[in-house]
Short mmCIF file of C-alpha atoms and ligand atoms in Angstrom, two decimals:
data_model
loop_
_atom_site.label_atom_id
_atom_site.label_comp_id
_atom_site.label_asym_id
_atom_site.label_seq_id
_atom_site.Cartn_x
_atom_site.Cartn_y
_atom_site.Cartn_z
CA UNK A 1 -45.36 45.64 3.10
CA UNK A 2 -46.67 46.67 6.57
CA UNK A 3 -44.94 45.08 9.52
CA UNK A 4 -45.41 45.19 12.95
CA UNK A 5 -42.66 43.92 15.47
CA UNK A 6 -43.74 43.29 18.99
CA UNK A 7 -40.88 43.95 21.42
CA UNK A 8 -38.44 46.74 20.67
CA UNK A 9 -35.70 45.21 22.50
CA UNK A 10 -32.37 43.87 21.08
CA UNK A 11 -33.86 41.79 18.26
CA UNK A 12 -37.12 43.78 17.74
CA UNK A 13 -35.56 47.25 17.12
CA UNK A 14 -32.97 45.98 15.44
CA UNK A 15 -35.18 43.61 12.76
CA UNK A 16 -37.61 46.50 12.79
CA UNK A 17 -35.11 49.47 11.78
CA UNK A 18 -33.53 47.10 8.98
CA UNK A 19 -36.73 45.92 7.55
CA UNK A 20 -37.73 49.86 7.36
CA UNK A 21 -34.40 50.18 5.93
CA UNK A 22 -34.93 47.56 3.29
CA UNK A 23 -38.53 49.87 2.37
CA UNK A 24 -41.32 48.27 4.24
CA UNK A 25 -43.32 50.21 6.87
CA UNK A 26 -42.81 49.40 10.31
CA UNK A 27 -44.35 49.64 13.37
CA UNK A 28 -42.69 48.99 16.19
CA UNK A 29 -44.98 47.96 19.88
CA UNK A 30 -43.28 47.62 23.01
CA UNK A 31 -45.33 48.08 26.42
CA UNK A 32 -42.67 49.55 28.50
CA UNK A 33 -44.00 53.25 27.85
CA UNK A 34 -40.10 54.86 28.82
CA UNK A 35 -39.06 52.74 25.67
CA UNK A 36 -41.19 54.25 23.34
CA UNK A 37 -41.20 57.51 24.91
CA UNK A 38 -37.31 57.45 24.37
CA UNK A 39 -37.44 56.05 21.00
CA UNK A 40 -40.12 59.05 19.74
CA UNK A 41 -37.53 61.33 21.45
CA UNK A 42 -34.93 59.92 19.18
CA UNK A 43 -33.31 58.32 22.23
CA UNK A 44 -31.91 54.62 21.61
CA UNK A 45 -33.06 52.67 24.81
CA UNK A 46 -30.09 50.09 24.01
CA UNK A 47 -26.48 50.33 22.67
CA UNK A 48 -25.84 49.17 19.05
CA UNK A 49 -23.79 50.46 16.57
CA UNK A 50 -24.95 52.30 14.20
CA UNK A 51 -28.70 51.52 15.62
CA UNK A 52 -29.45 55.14 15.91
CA UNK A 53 -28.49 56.70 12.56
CA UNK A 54 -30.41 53.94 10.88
CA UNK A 55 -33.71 54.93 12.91
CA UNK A 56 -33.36 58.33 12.84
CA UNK A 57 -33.37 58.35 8.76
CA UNK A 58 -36.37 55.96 8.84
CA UNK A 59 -38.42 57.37 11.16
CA UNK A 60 -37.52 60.84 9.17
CA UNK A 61 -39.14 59.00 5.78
CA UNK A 62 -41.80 58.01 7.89
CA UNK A 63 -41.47 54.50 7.37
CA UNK A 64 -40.58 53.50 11.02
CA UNK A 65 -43.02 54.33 14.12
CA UNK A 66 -43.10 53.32 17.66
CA UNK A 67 -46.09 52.69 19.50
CA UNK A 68 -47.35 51.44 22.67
CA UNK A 69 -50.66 50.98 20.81
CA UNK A 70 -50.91 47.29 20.17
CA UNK A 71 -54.36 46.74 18.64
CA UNK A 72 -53.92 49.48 15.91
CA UNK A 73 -50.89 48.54 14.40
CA UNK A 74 -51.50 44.54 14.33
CA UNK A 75 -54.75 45.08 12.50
CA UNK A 76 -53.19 47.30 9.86
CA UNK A 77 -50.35 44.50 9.08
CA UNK A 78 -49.10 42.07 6.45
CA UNK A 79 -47.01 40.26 9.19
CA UNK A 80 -46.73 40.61 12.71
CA UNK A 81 -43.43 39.58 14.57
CA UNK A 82 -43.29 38.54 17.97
CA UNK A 83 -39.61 39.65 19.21
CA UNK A 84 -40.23 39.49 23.21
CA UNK A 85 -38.09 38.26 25.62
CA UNK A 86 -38.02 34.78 26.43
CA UNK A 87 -35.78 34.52 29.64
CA UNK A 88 -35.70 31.45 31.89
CA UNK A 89 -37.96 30.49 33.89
CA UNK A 90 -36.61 30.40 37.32
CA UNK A 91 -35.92 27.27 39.21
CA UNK A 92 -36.13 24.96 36.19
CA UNK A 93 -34.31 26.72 32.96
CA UNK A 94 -37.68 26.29 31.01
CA UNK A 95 -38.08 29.18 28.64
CA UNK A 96 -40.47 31.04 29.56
CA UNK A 97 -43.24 31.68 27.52
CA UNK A 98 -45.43 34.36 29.76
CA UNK A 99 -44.64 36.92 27.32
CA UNK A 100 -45.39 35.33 24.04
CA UNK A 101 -48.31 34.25 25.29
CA UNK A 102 -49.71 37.36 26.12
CA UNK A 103 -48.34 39.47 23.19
CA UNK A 104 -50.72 36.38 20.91
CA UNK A 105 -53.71 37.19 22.90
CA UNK A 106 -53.45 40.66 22.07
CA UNK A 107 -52.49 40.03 19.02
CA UNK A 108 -55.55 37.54 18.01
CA UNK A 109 -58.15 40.34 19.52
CA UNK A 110 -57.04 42.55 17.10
CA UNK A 111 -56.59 40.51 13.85
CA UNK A 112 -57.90 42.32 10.77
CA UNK A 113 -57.87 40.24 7.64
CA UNK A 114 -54.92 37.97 6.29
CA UNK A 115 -52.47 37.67 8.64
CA UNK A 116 -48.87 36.05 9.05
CA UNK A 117 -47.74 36.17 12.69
CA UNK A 118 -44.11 35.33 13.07
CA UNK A 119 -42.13 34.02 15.86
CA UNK A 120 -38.77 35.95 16.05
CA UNK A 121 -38.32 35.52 19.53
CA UNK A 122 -36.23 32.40 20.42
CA UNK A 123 -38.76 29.82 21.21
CA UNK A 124 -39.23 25.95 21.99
CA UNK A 125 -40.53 23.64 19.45
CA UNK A 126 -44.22 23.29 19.84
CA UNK A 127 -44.36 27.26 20.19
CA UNK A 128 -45.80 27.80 17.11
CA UNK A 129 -48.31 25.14 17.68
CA UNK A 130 -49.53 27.12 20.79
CA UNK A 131 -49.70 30.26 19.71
CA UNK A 132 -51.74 28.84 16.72
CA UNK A 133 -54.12 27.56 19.28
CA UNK A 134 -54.58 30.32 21.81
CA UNK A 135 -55.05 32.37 18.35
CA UNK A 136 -58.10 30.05 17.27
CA UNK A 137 -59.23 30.36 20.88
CA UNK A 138 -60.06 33.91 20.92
CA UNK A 139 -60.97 34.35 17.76
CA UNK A 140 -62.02 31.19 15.73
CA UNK A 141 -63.29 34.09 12.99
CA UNK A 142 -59.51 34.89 12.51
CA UNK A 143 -57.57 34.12 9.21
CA UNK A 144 -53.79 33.64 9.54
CA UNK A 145 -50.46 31.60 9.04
CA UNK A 146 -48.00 31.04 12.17
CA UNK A 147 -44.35 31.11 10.86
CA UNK A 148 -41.49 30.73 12.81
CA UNK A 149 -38.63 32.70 11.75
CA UNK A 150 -35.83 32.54 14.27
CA UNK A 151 -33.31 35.62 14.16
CA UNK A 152 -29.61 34.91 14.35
CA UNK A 153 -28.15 38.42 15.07
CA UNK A 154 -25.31 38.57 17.53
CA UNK A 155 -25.83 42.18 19.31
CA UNK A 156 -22.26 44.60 18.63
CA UNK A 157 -22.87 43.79 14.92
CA UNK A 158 -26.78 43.51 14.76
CA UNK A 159 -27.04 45.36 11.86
CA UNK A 160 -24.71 44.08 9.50
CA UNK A 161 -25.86 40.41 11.00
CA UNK A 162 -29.33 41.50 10.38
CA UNK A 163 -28.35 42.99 6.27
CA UNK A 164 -26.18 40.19 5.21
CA UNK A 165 -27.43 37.30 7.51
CA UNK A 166 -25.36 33.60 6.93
CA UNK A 167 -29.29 32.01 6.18
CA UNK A 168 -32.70 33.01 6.57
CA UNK A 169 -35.23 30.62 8.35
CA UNK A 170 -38.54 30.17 7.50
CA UNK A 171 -40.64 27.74 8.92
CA UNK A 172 -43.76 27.22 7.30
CA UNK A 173 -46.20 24.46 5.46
CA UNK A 174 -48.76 27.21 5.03
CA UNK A 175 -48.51 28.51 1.34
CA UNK A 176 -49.93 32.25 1.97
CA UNK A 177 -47.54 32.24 4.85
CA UNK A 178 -44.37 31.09 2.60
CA UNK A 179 -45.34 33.84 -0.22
CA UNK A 180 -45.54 36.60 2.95
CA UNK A 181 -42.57 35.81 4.18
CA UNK A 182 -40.91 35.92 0.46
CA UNK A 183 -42.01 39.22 0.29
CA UNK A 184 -40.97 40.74 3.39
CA UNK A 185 -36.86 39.00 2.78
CA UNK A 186 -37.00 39.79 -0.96
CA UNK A 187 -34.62 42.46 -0.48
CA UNK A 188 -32.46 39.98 1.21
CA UNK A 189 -32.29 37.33 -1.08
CA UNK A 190 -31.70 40.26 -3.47
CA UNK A 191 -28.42 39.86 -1.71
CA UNK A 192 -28.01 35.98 -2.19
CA UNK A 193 -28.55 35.34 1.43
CA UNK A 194 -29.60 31.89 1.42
CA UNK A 195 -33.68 31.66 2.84
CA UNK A 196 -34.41 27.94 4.01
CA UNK A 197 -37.90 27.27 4.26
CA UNK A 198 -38.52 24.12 6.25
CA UNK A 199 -41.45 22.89 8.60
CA UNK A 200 -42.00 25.17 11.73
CA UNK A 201 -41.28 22.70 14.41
CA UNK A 202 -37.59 22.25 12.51
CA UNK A 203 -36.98 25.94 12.06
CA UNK A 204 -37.62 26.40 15.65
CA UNK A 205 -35.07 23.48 16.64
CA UNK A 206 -32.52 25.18 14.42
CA UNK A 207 -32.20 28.74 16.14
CA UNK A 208 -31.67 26.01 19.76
CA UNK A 209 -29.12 23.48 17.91
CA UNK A 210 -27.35 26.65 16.37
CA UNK A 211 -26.46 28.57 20.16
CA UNK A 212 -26.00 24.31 21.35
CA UNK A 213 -23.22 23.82 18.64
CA UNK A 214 -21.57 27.28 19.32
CA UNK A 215 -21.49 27.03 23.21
CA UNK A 216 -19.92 23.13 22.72
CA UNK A 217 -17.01 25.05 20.44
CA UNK A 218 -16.47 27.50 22.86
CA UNK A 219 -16.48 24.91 25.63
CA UNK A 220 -14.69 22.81 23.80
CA UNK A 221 -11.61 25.18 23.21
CA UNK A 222 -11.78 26.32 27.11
CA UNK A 223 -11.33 22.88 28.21
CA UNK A 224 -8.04 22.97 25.82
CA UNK A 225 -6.58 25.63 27.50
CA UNK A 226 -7.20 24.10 30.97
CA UNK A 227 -5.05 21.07 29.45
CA UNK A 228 -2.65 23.75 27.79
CA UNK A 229 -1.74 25.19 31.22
CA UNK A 230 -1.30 21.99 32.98
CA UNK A 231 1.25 20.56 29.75
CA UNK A 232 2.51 23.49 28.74
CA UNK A 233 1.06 24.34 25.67
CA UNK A 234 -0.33 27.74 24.05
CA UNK A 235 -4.55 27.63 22.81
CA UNK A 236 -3.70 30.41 20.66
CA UNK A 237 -1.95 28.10 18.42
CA UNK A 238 -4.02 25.06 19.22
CA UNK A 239 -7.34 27.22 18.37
CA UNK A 240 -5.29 28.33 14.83
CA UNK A 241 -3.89 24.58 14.14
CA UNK A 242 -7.39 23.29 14.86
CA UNK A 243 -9.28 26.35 12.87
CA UNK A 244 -7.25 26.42 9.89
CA UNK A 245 -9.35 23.06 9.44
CA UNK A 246 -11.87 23.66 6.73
CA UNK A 247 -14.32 21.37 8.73
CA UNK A 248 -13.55 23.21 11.62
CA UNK A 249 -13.67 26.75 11.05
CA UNK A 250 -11.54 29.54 12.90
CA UNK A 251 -14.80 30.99 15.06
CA UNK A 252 -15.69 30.71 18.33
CA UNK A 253 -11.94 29.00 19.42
CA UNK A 254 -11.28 31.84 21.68
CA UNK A 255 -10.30 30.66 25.33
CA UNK A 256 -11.89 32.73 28.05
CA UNK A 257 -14.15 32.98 31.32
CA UNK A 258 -16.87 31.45 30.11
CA UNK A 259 -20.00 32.08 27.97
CA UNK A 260 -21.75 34.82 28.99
CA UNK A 261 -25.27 36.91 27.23
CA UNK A 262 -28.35 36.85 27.16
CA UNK A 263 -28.87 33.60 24.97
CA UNK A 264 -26.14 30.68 24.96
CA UNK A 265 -26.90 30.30 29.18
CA UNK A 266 -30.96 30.18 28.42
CA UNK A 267 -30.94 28.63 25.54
CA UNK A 268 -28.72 25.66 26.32
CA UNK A 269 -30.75 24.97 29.05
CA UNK A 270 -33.88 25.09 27.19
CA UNK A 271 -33.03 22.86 24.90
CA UNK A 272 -31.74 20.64 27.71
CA UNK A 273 -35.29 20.39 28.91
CA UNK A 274 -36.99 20.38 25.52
CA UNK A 275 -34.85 17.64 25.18
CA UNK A 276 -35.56 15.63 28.47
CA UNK A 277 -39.47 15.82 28.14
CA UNK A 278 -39.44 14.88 24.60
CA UNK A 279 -37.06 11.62 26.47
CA UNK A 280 -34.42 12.17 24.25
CA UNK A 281 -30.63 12.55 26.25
CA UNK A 282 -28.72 15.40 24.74
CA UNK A 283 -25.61 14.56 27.02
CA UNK A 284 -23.11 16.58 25.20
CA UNK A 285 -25.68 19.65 25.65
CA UNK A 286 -25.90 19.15 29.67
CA UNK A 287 -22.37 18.86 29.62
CA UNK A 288 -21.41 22.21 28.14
CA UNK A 289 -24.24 23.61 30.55
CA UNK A 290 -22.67 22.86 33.75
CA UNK A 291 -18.61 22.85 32.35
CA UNK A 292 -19.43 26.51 31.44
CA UNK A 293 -21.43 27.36 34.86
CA UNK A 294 -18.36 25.73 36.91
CA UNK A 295 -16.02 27.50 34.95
CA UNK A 296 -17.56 31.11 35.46
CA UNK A 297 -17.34 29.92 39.08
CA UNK A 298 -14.16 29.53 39.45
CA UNK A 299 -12.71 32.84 37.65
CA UNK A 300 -12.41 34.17 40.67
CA UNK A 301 -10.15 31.80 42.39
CA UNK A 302 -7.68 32.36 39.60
CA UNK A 303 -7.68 36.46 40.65
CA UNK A 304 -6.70 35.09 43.97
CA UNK A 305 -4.10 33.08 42.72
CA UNK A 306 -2.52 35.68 40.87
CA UNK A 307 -2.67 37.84 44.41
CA UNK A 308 -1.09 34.95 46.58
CA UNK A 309 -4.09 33.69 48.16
CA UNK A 310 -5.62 36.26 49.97
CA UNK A 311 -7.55 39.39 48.88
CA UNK A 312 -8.36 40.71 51.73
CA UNK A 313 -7.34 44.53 51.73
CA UNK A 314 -6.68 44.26 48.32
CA UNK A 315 -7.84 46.28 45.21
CA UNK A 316 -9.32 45.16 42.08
CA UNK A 317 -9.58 46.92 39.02
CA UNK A 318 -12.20 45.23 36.43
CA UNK A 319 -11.84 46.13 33.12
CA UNK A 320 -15.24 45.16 31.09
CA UNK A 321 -18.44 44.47 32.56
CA UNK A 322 -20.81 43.98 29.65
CA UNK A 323 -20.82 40.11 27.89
CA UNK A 324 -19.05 41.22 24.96
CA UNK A 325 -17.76 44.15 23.30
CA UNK A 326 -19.75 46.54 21.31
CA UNK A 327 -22.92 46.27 23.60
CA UNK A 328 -24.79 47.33 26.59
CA UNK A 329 -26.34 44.10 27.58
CA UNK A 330 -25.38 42.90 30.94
CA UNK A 331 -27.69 39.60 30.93
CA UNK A 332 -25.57 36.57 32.23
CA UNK A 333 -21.89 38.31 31.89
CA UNK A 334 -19.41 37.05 33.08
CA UNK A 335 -18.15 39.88 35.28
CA UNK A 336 -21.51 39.30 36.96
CA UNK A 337 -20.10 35.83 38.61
CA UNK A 338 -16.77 37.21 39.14
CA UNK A 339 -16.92 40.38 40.81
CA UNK A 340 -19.21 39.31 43.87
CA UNK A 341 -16.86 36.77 45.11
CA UNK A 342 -13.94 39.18 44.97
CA UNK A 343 -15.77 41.35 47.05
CA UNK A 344 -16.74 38.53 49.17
CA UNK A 345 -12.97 37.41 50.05
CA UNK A 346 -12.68 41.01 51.61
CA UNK A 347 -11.30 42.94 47.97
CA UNK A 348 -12.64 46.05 47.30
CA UNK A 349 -13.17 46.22 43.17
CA UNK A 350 -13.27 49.20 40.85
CA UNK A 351 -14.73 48.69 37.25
CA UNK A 352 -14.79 50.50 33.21
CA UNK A 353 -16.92 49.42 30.92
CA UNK A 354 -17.33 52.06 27.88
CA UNK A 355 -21.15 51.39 27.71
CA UNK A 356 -22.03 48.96 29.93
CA UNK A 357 -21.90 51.25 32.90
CA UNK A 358 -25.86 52.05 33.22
CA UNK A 359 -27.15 48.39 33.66
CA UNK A 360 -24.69 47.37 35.63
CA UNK A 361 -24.57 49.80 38.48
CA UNK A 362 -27.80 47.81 40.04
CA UNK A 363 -26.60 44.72 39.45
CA UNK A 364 -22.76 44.88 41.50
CA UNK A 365 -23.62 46.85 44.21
CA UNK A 366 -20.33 48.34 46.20
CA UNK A 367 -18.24 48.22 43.09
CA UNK A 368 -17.16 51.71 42.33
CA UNK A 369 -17.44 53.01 39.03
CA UNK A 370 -14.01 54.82 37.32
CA UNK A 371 -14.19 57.31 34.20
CA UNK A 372 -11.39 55.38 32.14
CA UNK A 373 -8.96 52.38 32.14
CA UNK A 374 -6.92 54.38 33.73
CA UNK A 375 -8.48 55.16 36.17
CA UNK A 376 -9.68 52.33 36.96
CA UNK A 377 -6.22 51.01 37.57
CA UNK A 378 -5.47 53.47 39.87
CA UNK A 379 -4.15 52.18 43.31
CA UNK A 380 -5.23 48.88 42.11
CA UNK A 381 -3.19 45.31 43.16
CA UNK A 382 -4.44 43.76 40.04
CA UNK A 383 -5.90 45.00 36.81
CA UNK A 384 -8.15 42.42 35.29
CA UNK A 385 -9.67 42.56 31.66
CA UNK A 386 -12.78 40.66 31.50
CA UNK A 387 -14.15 41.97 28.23
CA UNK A 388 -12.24 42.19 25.06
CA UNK A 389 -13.33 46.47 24.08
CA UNK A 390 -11.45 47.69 20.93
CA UNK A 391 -10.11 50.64 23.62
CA UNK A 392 -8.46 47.82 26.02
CA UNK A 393 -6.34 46.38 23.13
CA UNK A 394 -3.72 49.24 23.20
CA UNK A 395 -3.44 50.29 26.85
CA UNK A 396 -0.66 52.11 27.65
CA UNK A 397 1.19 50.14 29.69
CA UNK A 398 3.69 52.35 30.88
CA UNK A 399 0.71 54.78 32.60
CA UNK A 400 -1.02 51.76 34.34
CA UNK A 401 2.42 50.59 35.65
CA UNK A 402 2.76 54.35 37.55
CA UNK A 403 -0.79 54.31 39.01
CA UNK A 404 -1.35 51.11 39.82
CA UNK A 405 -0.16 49.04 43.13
CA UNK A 406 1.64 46.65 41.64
CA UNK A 407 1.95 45.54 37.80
CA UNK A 408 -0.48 43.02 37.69
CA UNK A 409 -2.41 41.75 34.77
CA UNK A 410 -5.03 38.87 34.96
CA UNK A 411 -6.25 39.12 31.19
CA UNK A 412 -8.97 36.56 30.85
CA UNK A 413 -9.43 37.64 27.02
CA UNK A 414 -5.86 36.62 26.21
CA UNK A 415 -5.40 40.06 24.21
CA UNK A 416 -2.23 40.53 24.75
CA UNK A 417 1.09 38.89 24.18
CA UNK A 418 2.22 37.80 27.56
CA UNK A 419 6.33 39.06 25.89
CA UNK A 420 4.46 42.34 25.50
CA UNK A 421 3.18 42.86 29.33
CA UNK A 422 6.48 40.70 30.29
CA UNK A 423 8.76 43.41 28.91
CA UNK A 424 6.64 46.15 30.22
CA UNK A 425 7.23 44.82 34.01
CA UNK A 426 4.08 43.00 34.51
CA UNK A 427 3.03 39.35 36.25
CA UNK A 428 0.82 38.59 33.72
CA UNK A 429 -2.00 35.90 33.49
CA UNK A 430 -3.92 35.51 30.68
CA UNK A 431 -5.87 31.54 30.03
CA UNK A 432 -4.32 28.77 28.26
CA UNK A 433 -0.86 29.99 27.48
CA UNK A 434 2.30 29.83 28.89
CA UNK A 435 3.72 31.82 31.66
CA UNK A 436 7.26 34.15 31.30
CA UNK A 437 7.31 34.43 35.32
P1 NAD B 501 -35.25 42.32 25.07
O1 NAD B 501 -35.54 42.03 26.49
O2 NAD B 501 -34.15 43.27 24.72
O3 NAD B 501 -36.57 42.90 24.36
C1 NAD B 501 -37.86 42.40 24.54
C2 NAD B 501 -38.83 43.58 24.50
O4 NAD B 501 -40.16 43.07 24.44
C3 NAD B 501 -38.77 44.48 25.72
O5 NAD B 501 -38.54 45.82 25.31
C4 NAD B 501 -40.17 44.32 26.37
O6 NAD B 501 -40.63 45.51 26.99
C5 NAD B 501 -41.01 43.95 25.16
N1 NAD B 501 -42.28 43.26 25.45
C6 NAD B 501 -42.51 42.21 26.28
N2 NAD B 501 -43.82 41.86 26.25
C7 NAD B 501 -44.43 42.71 25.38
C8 NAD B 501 -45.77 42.86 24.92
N3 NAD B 501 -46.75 42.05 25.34
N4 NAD B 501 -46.05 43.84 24.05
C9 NAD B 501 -45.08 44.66 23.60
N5 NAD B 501 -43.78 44.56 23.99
C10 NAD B 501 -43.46 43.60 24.88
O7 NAD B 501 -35.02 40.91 24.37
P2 NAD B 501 -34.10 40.58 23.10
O8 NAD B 501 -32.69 40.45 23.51
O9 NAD B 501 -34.47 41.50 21.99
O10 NAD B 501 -34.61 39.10 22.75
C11 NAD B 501 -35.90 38.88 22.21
C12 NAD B 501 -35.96 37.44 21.72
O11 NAD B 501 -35.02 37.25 20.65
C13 NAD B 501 -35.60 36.39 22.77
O12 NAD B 501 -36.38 35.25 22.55
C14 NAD B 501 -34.14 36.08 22.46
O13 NAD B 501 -33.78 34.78 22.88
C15 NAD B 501 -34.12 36.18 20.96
N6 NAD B 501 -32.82 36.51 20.39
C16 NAD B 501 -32.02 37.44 20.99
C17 NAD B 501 -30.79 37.77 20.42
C18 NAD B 501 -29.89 38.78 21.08
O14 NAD B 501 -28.72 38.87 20.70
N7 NAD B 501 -30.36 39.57 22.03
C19 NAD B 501 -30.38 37.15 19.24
C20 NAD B 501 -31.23 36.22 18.64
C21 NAD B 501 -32.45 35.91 19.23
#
C-alpha cells in the first residue's frame, strides 16, 4: 500500500518507519523544512532507539521518503495519517486542534481518488466528525473514509510498542475504510495483535480513557507512598502486594515526582473538558489532574528538606532532565517544575541527562550543563536523580562520595536500596519508603 503520514514527529516517524518496515511505501510530510532536511541527511531529528537503523534500511529500499511536499504525496495514497501535534491550548487545557485542521485542508485540496484519511494524532471525540466536514467543504467532489486510529506507543520503546502493539484501534462504520485499514495492519495481525474495530467517536474516547486510567494508577500509588512515609510503611512492597493482583496488574505502581510527557498532562485535561461540555462530571479525572500538578509542585520543598531548610548558597546536582528514560522529549518533565524553584530559593543547580541535553538547555536557563554523573556531582550539597536512565542505576558510589559536598541523595525514582546508599555513607531520600537516618 501507499501511505502518507503527516507529522514526522514522535508518533509520525515512528508509525511511518514501521509501516515501511512491515513493506508498504511511505511517505513521510512534515513542514518544518530542518526536519526533513535532517531526515534526507540521514539525521534523526528525535531520540529513539533503534529509530535510525530502521530508517536508514528503508529509505535504502526506497520504501520510506520524506517530504515537505504535501499535495504530491496525499494524492498518490491509499491512506493518509494525520500524526501532528495536538498540544494544549493555553489558558483552558482544550486540545488544540489548529494543526489538524490545517494539515485536512491541505489534505482535501489535494485528494486524488479513494481515500482513507486517518487520525493518529490524539484527538477529541467529534474530531473525526470535523475533519469529515471541513473535507466536504473544500472539495464536495472528494471520495473518502475518515478513520480514527489512535496510536498507543510510549516513546523509549516506540518501536517494539509500534511491532507488537497490546490492540489495534480502528474506528470506522465506513466499509472501504474498514477493508483499508485491514490492509495496511495485516502484517500486524499476522502477529495476533488484537485489531478492534469499533465506531469512530468510541475509538477516539479510548486513546483519552486509556492515558485517564494510567495517570489515576500512577496517582493512585503516589498518594500511597505519601501515607507510607507518614505510617511507616515501604510502596515498594505495597505496589508488589497490590500488583501481584491479577486484576491489578504490576504496571504503572511506581512512586515518584509526578507524571510528566508530553501526553498524560494534555490529555487528562482534555478529556476533563470533553467531559464538562458534553455535562458529564469525570471527578476522579479532575482529581488526578490537580493531585499530580500539586505534587510536581512541591518536589522541590522536599530538596529543601533534605538540605535543612535553606538553599541558599547551596549546590544542586540534577540527575535526569528528560520525562523518562530512553528519550529526548522534554514536554511537561518533571525536572522542568523542579529545577526553577531551586534556583529560585538562591541554589545554584548543575544537571546530566544522556540525551535530553539539547531541548533542555532553552528551557532551564542558568542551570549548567556537566559531561557525566560524575560530574555533575561534583562540589554538589545534594545529588538528586529525577529520571530513572539505565546508566544512573549503578553509580559508583564511592566516586560521588569524594567529589561531592556532602553525601546526599534525594532519589525521587526510588532506584536504589536506601541499605545500599546507607552503607555507602549517604543521607538518603528516596519517596515512600522508610528512612535508615
Ligand atoms: P511531535 O510534536 O513530535 O510531532 C508533530 C509533527 O507534526 C512536527 O514535526 C510538526 O512539524 C509536524 N506538523 C505540524 N503541522 C503539520 C502540517 N500541517 N504538515 C506537516 N507536518 C506538520 O508530536 P508527537 O509526539 O509525535 O505527537 C503527535 C500526536 O500523537 C499527538 O496528538 C500526540 O498526543 C499523539 N501521541 C503521542 C505519543 C507520544 O508518545 N509522543 C503517543 C501516542 C499518541
Amino acid at each position: 500500500m501507499r501511505l502518507t503520514m503527516i507529522g514526522a514527529g514522535y508518533v509520525g516517524l515512528v508509525s511511518g518507519a514501521c509501516f515501511a518496515d512491515f513493506g508498504h511505501v511511505v511517505t513521510c510530510v512534515d513542514n518544518n523544512e530542518d526536519r526533513i532536511r535532517s531526515l534526507g541527511a540521514g539525521k534523526m531529528p528525535i531520540y529513539e532507539p533503534g529509530l535510525d537503523r530502521i530508517v536508514a534500511s528503508n529509505v535504502a529500499e526506497d520504501r520510506l521518503r520524506f517530504t515537505t511536499d504535501l499535495a504530491a504525496s496525499v494524492a498518490s495514497a491509499d491512506a493518509v495519517f494525520i500524526a501532528v501535534g495536538t498540544p494544549s491550548r493555553r489558558g483552558d487545557g482544550h486540545a488544540d486542534l489548529t494543526y489538524v485542521h490545517a494539515a485536512a485542508r491541505l489534505i482535501a485540496a489535494a485528494l486524488d481518488g479513494f481515500t482513507v484519511i486517518v487520525t493518529k494524532s490524539t484527538v477529541p471525540v467529534g474530531t473525526g466528525d470535523q475533519i469529515e466536514a471541513i473535507i466536504r467543504e473544500e472539495r464536495s467532489d472528494a471520495d473518502f473514509a475518515v478513520v480514527s486510529n489512535p496510536e498507543f506507543l510510549r516513546e523509549g520503546a516506540a518501536i517494539d510498542d509500534f511491532k507488537r502493539p497490546n490492540r489495534i484501534v480502528v474506528g470506522t462504520t465506513d466499509p472501504r475504510g474498514r477493508e483499508v485499514m485491514q490492509e495496511v495492519y495485516r502484517p500486524l495481525y499476522l502477529n495476533q495483535a488484537p485489531l478492534l474495530f469499533t465506531d469512530r467517536r468510541t475509538a477516539e474516547l479510548v486513546k483519552y480513557a486509556a492515558n485517564a486510567f494510567l495517570a489515576t494508577k500512577i496517582t493512585f500509588i503516589n498518594e500511597m507512598a505519601d501515607l507510607c512515609e507518614k505510617v511507616g510503611a515501604d510502596v515498594q512492597d505495597v505496589a508488589r502486594g497490590i500488583g501481584l493482583d491479577n486484576r491489578i496488574g504490576p504496571k504503572f505502581l511506581h512512586a515518584g515526582p509526578g507524571f510528566g510527557g508530553s501526553c498524560f498532562p494534555k490529555d487528562t485535561l482534555a478529556l476533563i473538558r470533553t467531559a464538562e461540555e458534553a455535562g458529564a462530571d469525570l471527578r476522579i479525572v479532575s482529581a488526578v489532574s490537580d493531585i499530580n500538578e500539586s505534587r510536581k509542585s512541591r518536589m522541590a520543598d522536599r530538596v529543601v528538606d533534605a538540605l535543612g531548610g535553606s538553599l541558599e548558597g547551596r549546590t544542586i546536582a540534577v540527575l535526569g532532565l528528560t520525562f523518562k528514560p530512553n528519550t529526548d522529549d522534554m514536554r511537561e518533565a518533571p525536572s522542568l517544575s523542579l529545577i526553577p524553584p531551586l534556583q529560585a530559593a538562591g541554589a545554584s543547580v548543575r544537571a546530566y541527562d544522556p540525551q535530553g541535553m539539547e531541548f533542555a538547555r532553552p528551557l532551564l536557563p542558568g542551570v549548567t550543563l556537566a559531561k557525566d554523573a560524575y560530574d555533575c556531582a561534583t562540589g554538589a550539597d545534594a545529588l538528586v536523580i529525577v529520571t530513572e536512565w539505565e546508566s544512573f542505576r549503578a553509580l559508583d558510589f564511592a566516586r560521588i562520595k569524594s567529589v561531592m559536598k556532602q553525601p546526599l541523595l534525594v532519589d525521587f525514582r526510588n532506584i536504589y536500596p536506601p541499605s545500599e546508599l546507607h552503607a555507602h555513607g549517604f543521607t538518603y531520600r528516596s519517596v515512600g519508603r522508610p528512612r535508615l537516618d
